[in-house]
PDB file of C-alpha atoms in Angstrom:
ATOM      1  CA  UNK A1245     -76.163-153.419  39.538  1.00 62.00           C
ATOM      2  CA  UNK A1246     -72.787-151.845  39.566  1.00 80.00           C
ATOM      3  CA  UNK A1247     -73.739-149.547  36.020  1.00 94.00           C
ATOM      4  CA  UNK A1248     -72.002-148.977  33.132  1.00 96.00           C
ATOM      5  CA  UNK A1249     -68.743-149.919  33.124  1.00 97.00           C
ATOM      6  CA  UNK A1250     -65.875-148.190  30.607  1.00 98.00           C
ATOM      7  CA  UNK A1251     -62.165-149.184  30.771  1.00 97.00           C
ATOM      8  CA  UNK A1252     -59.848-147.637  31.157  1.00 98.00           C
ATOM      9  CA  UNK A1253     -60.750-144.622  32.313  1.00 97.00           C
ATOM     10  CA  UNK A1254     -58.149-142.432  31.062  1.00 97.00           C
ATOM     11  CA  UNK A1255     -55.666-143.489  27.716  1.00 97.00           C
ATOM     12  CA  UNK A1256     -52.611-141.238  26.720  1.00 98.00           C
ATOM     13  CA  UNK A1257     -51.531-142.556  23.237  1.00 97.00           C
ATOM     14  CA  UNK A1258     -49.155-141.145  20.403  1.00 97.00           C
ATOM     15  CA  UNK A1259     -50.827-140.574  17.493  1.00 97.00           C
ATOM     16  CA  UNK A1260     -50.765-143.340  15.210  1.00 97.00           C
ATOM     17  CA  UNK A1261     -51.485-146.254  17.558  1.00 98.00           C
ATOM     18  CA  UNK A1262     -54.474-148.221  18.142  1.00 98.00           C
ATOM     19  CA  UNK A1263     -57.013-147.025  20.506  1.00 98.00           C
ATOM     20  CA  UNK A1264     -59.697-149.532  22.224  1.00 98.00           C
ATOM     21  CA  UNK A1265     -62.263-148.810  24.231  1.00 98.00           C
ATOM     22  CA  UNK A1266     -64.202-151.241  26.351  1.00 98.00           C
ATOM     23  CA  UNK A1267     -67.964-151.182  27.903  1.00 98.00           C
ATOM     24  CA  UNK A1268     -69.770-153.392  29.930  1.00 98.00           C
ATOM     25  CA  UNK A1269     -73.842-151.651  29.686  1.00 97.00           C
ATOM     26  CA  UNK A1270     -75.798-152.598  32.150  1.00 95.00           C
ATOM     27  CA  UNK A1271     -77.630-156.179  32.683  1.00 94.00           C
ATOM     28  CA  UNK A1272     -80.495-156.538  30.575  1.00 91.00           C
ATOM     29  CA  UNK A1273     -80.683-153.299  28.778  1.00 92.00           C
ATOM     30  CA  UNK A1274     -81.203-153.926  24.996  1.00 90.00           C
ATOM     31  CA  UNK A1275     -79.484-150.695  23.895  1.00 92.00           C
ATOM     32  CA  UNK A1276     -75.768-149.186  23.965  1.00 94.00           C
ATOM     33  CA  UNK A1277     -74.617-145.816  22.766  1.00 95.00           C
ATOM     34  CA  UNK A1278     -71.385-144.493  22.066  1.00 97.00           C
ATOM     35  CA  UNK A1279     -70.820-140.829  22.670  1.00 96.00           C
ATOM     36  CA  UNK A1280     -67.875-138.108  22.305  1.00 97.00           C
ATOM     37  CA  UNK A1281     -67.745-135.190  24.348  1.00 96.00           C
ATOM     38  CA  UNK A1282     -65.359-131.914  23.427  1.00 94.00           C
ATOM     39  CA  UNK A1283     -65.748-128.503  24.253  1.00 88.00           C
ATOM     40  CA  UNK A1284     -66.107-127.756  20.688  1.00 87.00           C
ATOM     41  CA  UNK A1285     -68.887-130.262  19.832  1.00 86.00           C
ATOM     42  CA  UNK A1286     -70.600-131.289  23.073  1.00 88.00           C
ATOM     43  CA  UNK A1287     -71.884-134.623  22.991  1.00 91.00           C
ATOM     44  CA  UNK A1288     -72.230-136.386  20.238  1.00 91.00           C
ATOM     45  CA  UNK A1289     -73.907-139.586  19.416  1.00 92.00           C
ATOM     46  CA  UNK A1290     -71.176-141.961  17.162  1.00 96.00           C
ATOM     47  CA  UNK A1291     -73.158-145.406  17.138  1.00 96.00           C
ATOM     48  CA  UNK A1292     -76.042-147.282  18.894  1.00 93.00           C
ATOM     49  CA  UNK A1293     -76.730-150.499  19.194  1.00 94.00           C
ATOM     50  CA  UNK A1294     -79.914-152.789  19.946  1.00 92.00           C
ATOM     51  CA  UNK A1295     -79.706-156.319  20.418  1.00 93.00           C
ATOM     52  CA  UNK A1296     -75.869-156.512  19.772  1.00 95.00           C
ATOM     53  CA  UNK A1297     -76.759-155.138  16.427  1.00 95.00           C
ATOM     54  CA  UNK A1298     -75.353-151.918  15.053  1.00 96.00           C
ATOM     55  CA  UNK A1299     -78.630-149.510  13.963  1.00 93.00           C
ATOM     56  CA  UNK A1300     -77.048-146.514  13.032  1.00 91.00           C
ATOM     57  CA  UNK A1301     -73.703-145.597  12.828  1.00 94.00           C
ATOM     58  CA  UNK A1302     -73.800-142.113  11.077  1.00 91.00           C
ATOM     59  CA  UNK A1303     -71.764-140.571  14.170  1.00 92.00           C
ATOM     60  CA  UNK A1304     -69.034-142.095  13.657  1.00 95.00           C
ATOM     61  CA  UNK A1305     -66.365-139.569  12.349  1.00 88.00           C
ATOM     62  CA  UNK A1306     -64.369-141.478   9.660  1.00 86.00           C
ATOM     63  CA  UNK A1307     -63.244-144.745   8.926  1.00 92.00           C
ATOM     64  CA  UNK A1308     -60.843-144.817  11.417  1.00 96.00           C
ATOM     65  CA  UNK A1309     -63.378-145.163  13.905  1.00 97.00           C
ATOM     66  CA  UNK A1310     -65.262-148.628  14.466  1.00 97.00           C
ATOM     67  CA  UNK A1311     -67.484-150.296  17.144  1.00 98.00           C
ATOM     68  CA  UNK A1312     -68.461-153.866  17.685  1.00 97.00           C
ATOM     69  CA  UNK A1313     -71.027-155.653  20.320  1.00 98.00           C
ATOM     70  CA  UNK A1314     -69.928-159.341  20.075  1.00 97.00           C
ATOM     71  CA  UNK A1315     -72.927-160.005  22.892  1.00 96.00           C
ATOM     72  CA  UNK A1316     -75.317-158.672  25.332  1.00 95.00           C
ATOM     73  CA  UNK A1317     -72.532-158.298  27.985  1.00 95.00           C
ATOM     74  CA  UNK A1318     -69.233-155.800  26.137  1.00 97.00           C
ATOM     75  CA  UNK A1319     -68.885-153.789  23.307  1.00 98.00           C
ATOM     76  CA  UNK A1320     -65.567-151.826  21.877  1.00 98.00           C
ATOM     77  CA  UNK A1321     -64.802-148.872  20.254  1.00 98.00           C
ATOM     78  CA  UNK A1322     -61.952-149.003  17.958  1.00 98.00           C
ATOM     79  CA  UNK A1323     -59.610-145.893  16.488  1.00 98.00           C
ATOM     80  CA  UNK A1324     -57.124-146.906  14.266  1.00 97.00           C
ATOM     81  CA  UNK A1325     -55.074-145.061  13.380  1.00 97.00           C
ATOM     82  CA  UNK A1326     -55.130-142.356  16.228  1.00 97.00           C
ATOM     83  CA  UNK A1327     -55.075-138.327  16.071  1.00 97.00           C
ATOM     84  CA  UNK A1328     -54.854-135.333  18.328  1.00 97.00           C
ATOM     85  CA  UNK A1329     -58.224-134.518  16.863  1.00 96.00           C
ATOM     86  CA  UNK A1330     -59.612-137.598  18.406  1.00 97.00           C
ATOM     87  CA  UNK A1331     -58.637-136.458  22.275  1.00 97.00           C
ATOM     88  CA  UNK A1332     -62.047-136.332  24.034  1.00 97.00           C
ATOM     89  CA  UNK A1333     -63.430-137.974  26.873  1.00 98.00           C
ATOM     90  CA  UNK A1334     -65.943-141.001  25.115  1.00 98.00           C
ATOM     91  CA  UNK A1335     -69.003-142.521  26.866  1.00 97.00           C
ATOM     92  CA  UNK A1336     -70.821-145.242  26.839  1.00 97.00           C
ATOM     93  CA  UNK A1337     -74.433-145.325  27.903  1.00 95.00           C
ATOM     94  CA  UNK A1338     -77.426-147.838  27.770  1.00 93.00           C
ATOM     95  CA  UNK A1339     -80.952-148.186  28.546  1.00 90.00           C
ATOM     96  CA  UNK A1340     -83.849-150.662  28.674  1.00 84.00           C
ATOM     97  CA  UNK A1341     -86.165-149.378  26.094  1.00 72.00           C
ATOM     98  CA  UNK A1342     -84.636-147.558  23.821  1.00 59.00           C
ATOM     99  CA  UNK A1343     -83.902-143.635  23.363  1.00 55.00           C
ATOM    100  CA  UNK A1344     -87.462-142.795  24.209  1.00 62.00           C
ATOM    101  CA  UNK A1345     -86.016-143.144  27.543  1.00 71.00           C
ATOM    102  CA  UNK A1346     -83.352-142.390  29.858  1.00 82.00           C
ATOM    103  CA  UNK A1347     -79.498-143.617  29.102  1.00 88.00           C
ATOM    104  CA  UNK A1348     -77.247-144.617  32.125  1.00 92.00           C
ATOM    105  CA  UNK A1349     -73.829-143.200  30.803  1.00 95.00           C
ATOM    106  CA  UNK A1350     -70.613-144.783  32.347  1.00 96.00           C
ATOM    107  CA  UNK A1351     -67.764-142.288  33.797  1.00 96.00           C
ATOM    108  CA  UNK A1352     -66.283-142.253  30.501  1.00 97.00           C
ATOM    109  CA  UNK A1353     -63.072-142.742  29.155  1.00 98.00           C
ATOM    110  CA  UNK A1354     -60.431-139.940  28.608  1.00 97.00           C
ATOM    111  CA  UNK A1355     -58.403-140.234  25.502  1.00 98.00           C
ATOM    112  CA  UNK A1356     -55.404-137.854  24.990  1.00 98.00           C
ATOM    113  CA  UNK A1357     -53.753-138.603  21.253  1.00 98.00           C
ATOM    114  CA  UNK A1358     -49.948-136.599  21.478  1.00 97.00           C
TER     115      UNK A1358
ATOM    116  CA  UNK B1373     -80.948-133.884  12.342  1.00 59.00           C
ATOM    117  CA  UNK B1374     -82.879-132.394  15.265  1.00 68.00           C
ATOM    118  CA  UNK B1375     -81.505-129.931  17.532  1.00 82.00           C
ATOM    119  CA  UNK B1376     -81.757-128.711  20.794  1.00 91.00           C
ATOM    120  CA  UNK B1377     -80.616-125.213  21.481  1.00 94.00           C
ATOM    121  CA  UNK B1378     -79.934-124.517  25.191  1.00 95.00           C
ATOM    122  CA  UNK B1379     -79.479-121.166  26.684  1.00 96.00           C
ATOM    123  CA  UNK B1380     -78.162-119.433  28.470  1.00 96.00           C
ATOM    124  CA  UNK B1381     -74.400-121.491  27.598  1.00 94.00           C
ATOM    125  CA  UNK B1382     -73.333-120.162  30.877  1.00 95.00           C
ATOM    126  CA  UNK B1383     -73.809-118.803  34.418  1.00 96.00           C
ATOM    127  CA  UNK B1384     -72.305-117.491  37.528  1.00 96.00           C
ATOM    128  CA  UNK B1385     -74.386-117.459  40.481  1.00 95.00           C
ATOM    129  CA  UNK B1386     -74.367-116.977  44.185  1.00 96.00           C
ATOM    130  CA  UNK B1387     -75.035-119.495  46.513  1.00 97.00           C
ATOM    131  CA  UNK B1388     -78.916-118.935  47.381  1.00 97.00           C
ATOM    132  CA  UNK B1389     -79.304-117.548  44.031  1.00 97.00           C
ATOM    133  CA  UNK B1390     -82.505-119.170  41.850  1.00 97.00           C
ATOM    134  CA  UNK B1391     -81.281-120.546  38.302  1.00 96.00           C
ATOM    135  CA  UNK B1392     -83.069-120.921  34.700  1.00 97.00           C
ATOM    136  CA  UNK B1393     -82.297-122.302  31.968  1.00 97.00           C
ATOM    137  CA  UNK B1394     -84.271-123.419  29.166  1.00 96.00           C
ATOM    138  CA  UNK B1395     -83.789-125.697  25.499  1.00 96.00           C
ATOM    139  CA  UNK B1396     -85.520-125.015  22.465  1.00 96.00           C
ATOM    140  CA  UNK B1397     -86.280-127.088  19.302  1.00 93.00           C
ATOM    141  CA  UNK B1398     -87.808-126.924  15.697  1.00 88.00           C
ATOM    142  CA  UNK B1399     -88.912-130.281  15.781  1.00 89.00           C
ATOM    143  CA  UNK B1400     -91.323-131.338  18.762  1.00 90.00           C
ATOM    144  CA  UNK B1401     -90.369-134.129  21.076  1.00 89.00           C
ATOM    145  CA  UNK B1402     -92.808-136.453  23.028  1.00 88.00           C
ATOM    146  CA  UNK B1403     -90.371-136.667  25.902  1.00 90.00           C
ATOM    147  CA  UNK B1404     -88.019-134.111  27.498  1.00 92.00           C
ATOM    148  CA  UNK B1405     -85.164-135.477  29.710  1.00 94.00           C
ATOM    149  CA  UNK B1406     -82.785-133.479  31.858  1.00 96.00           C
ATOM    150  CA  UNK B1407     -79.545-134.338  32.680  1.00 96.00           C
ATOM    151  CA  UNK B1408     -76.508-133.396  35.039  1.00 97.00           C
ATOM    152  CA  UNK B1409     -72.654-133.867  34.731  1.00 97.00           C
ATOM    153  CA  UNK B1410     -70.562-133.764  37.589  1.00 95.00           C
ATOM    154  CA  UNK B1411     -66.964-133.144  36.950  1.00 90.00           C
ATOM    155  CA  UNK B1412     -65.261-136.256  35.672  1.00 90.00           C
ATOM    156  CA  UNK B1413     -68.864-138.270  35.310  1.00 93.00           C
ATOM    157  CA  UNK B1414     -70.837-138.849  33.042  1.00 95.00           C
ATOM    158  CA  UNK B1415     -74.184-137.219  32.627  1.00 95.00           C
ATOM    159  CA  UNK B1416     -77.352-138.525  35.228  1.00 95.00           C
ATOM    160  CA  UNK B1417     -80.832-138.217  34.621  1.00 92.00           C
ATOM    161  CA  UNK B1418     -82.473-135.116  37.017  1.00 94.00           C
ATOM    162  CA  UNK B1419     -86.054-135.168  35.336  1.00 94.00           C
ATOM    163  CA  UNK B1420     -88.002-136.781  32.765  1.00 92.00           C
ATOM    164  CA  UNK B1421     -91.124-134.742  31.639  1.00 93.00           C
ATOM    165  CA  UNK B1422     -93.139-137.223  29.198  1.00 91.00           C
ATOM    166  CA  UNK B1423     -96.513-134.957  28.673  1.00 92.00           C
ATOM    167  CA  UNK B1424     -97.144-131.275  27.083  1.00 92.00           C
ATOM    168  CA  UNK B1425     -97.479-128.637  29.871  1.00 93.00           C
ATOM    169  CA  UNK B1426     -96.334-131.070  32.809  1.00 93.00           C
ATOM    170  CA  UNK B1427     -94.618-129.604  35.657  1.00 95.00           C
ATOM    171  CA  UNK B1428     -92.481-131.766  37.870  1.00 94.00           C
ATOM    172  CA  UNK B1429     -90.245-131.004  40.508  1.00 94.00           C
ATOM    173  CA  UNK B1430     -87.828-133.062  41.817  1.00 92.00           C
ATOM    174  CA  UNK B1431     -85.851-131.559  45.659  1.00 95.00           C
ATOM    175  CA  UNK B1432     -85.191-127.890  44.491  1.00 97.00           C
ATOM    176  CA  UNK B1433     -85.534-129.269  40.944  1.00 97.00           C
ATOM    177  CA  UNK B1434     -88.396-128.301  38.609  1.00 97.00           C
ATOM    178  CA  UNK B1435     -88.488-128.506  35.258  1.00 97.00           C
ATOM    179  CA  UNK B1436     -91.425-127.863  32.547  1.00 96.00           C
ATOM    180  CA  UNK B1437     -92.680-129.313  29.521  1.00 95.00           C
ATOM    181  CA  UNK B1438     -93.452-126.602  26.710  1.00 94.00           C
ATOM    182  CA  UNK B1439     -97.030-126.464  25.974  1.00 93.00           C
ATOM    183  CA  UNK B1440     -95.858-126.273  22.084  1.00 92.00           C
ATOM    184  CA  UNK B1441     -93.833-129.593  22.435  1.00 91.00           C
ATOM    185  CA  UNK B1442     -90.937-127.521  21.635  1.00 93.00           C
ATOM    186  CA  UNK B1443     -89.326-126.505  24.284  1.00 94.00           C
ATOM    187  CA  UNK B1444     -88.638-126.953  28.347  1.00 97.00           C
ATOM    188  CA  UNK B1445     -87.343-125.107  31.022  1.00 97.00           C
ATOM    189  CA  UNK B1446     -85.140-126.379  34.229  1.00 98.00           C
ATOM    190  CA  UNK B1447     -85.450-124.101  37.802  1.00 98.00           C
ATOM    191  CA  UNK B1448     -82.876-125.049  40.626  1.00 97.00           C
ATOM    192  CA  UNK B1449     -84.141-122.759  43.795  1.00 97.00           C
ATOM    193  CA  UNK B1450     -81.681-121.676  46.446  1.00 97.00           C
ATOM    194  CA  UNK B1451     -78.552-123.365  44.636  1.00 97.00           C
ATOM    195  CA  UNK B1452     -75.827-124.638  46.485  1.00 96.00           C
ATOM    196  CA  UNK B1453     -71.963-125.375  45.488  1.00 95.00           C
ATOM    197  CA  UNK B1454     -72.558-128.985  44.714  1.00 95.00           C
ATOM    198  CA  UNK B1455     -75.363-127.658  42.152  1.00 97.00           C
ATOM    199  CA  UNK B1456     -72.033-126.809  39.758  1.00 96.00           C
ATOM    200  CA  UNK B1457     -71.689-128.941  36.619  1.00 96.00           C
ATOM    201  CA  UNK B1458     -73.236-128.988  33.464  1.00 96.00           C
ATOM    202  CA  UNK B1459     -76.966-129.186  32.615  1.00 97.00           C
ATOM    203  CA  UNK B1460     -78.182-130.715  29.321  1.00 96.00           C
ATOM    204  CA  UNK B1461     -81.413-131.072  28.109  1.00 95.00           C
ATOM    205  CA  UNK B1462     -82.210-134.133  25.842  1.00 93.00           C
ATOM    206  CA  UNK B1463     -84.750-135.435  23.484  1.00 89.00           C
ATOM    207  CA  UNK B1464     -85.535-138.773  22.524  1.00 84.00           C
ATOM    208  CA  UNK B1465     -86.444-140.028  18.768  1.00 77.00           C
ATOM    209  CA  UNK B1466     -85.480-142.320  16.541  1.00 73.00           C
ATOM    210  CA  UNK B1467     -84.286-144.691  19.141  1.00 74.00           C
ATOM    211  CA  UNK B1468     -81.626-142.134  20.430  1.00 80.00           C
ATOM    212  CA  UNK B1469     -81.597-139.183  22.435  1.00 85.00           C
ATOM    213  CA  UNK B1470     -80.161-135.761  21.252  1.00 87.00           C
ATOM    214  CA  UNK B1471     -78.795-133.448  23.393  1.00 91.00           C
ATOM    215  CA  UNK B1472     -78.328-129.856  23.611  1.00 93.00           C
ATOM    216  CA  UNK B1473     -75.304-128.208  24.109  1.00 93.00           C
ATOM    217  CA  UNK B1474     -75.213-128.107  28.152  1.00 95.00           C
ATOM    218  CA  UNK B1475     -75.679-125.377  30.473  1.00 96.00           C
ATOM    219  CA  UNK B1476     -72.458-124.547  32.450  1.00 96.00           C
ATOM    220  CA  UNK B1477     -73.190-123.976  35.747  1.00 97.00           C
ATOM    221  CA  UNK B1478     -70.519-122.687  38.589  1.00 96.00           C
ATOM    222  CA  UNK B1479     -72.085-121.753  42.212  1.00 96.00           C
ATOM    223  CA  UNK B1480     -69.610-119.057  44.134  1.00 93.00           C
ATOM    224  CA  UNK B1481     -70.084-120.028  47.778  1.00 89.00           C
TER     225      UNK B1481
END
């Protein structure tokens, strides 16, 4: 299996614009995670989902932010509008069981908002 | 929320040198998991620890389960400049994993 797989992997945007993120988790694992890394912050959780369904979503900054698993195979993570605040470098990880065990995180996308 | 308090934040070693670094909690986990990030990757797992008081080792690796379920403690012996990155120690629950703030680690050859 090839792993997680994020696109692109770095975004330069002006702030304002729409921001999507893309992630293919790997084949047959029933979770996904979204994460945001800063220096500030660390890593943070923003959403998980099992079975394509969102489970908790209490991460997620603002309104600005959304995520959506349309099937087994992709999810997105939407910011719209864009800030400098929301430069980070955002992961995507999944796993088999669940978070009682390990996540395989992609290489993460770097988004710069000017 | 829970929270996982990692120490020491930072280190500067010698090559050869032995490293520690350990990650606290208030709340007490059932699983520890530790982690490395390489520069520009994302974080991959080093050692899972799944039973109070377990000691595992993985290579130059070894990492311990807190008798108290509360805390856990990562050893690299004799590091070596592809040890640098950052180490984070993570605890499932809930159906997610928290992690601690990360352990910067830079080797000087």
């Amino acid at each position: 299996d090839a792993g997680v797989i994020q696109s692109p992997r770095h975004e330069v945007t002006e702030m304002g614009q729409e921001v999507t993120l893309r992630c293919k988790p790997i084949s047959g694992h029933d979770y996904l995670f979204w994460y945001r890394q800063t220096m500030m912050r660390g890593l943070e959780l923003l959403i998980y989902f099992n079975n394509n369904v969102p489970i908790d979503d209490s991460g997620m900054p603002e309104d600005r932010f959304s995520a959506k698993m349309p099937n087994a195979s992709f999810s997105t993570l939407k910011i719209q509008p864009s800030e400098p605040r929301d430069s980070a470098v955002y992961f995507c990880a999944s796993s088999f069981i669940g978070g009682d065990t390990e996540a395989f995180f992609g290489q993460g996308t770097r988004l710069t908002v000017v | 929320g829970q929270q996982l308090n990692q120490s020491p934040q930072s280190m500067f070693i010698q090559e050869g040198e032995d490293v520690s670094m350990n990650c606290t909690s208030s709340s007490i986990f059932n699983t520890w998991l530790w982690y490395k990030q390489d520069p520009g990757e994302g974080p991959v797992l080093l050692i899972a620890l799944y039973k109070a008081g377990e000691l595992t080792s993985n290579g130059r690796l070894t990492a311990q389960f807190g008798i108290t379920r509360k805390d856990s403690f990562l050893n690299i012996s004799a590091s070596i400049p592809s040890d640098v990155g950052i180490y984070f120690c993570a605890g499932p629950g809930y159906g997610k994993l928290t992690f601690g703030q990360g352990t910067i680690l830079t080797v000087h050859p």
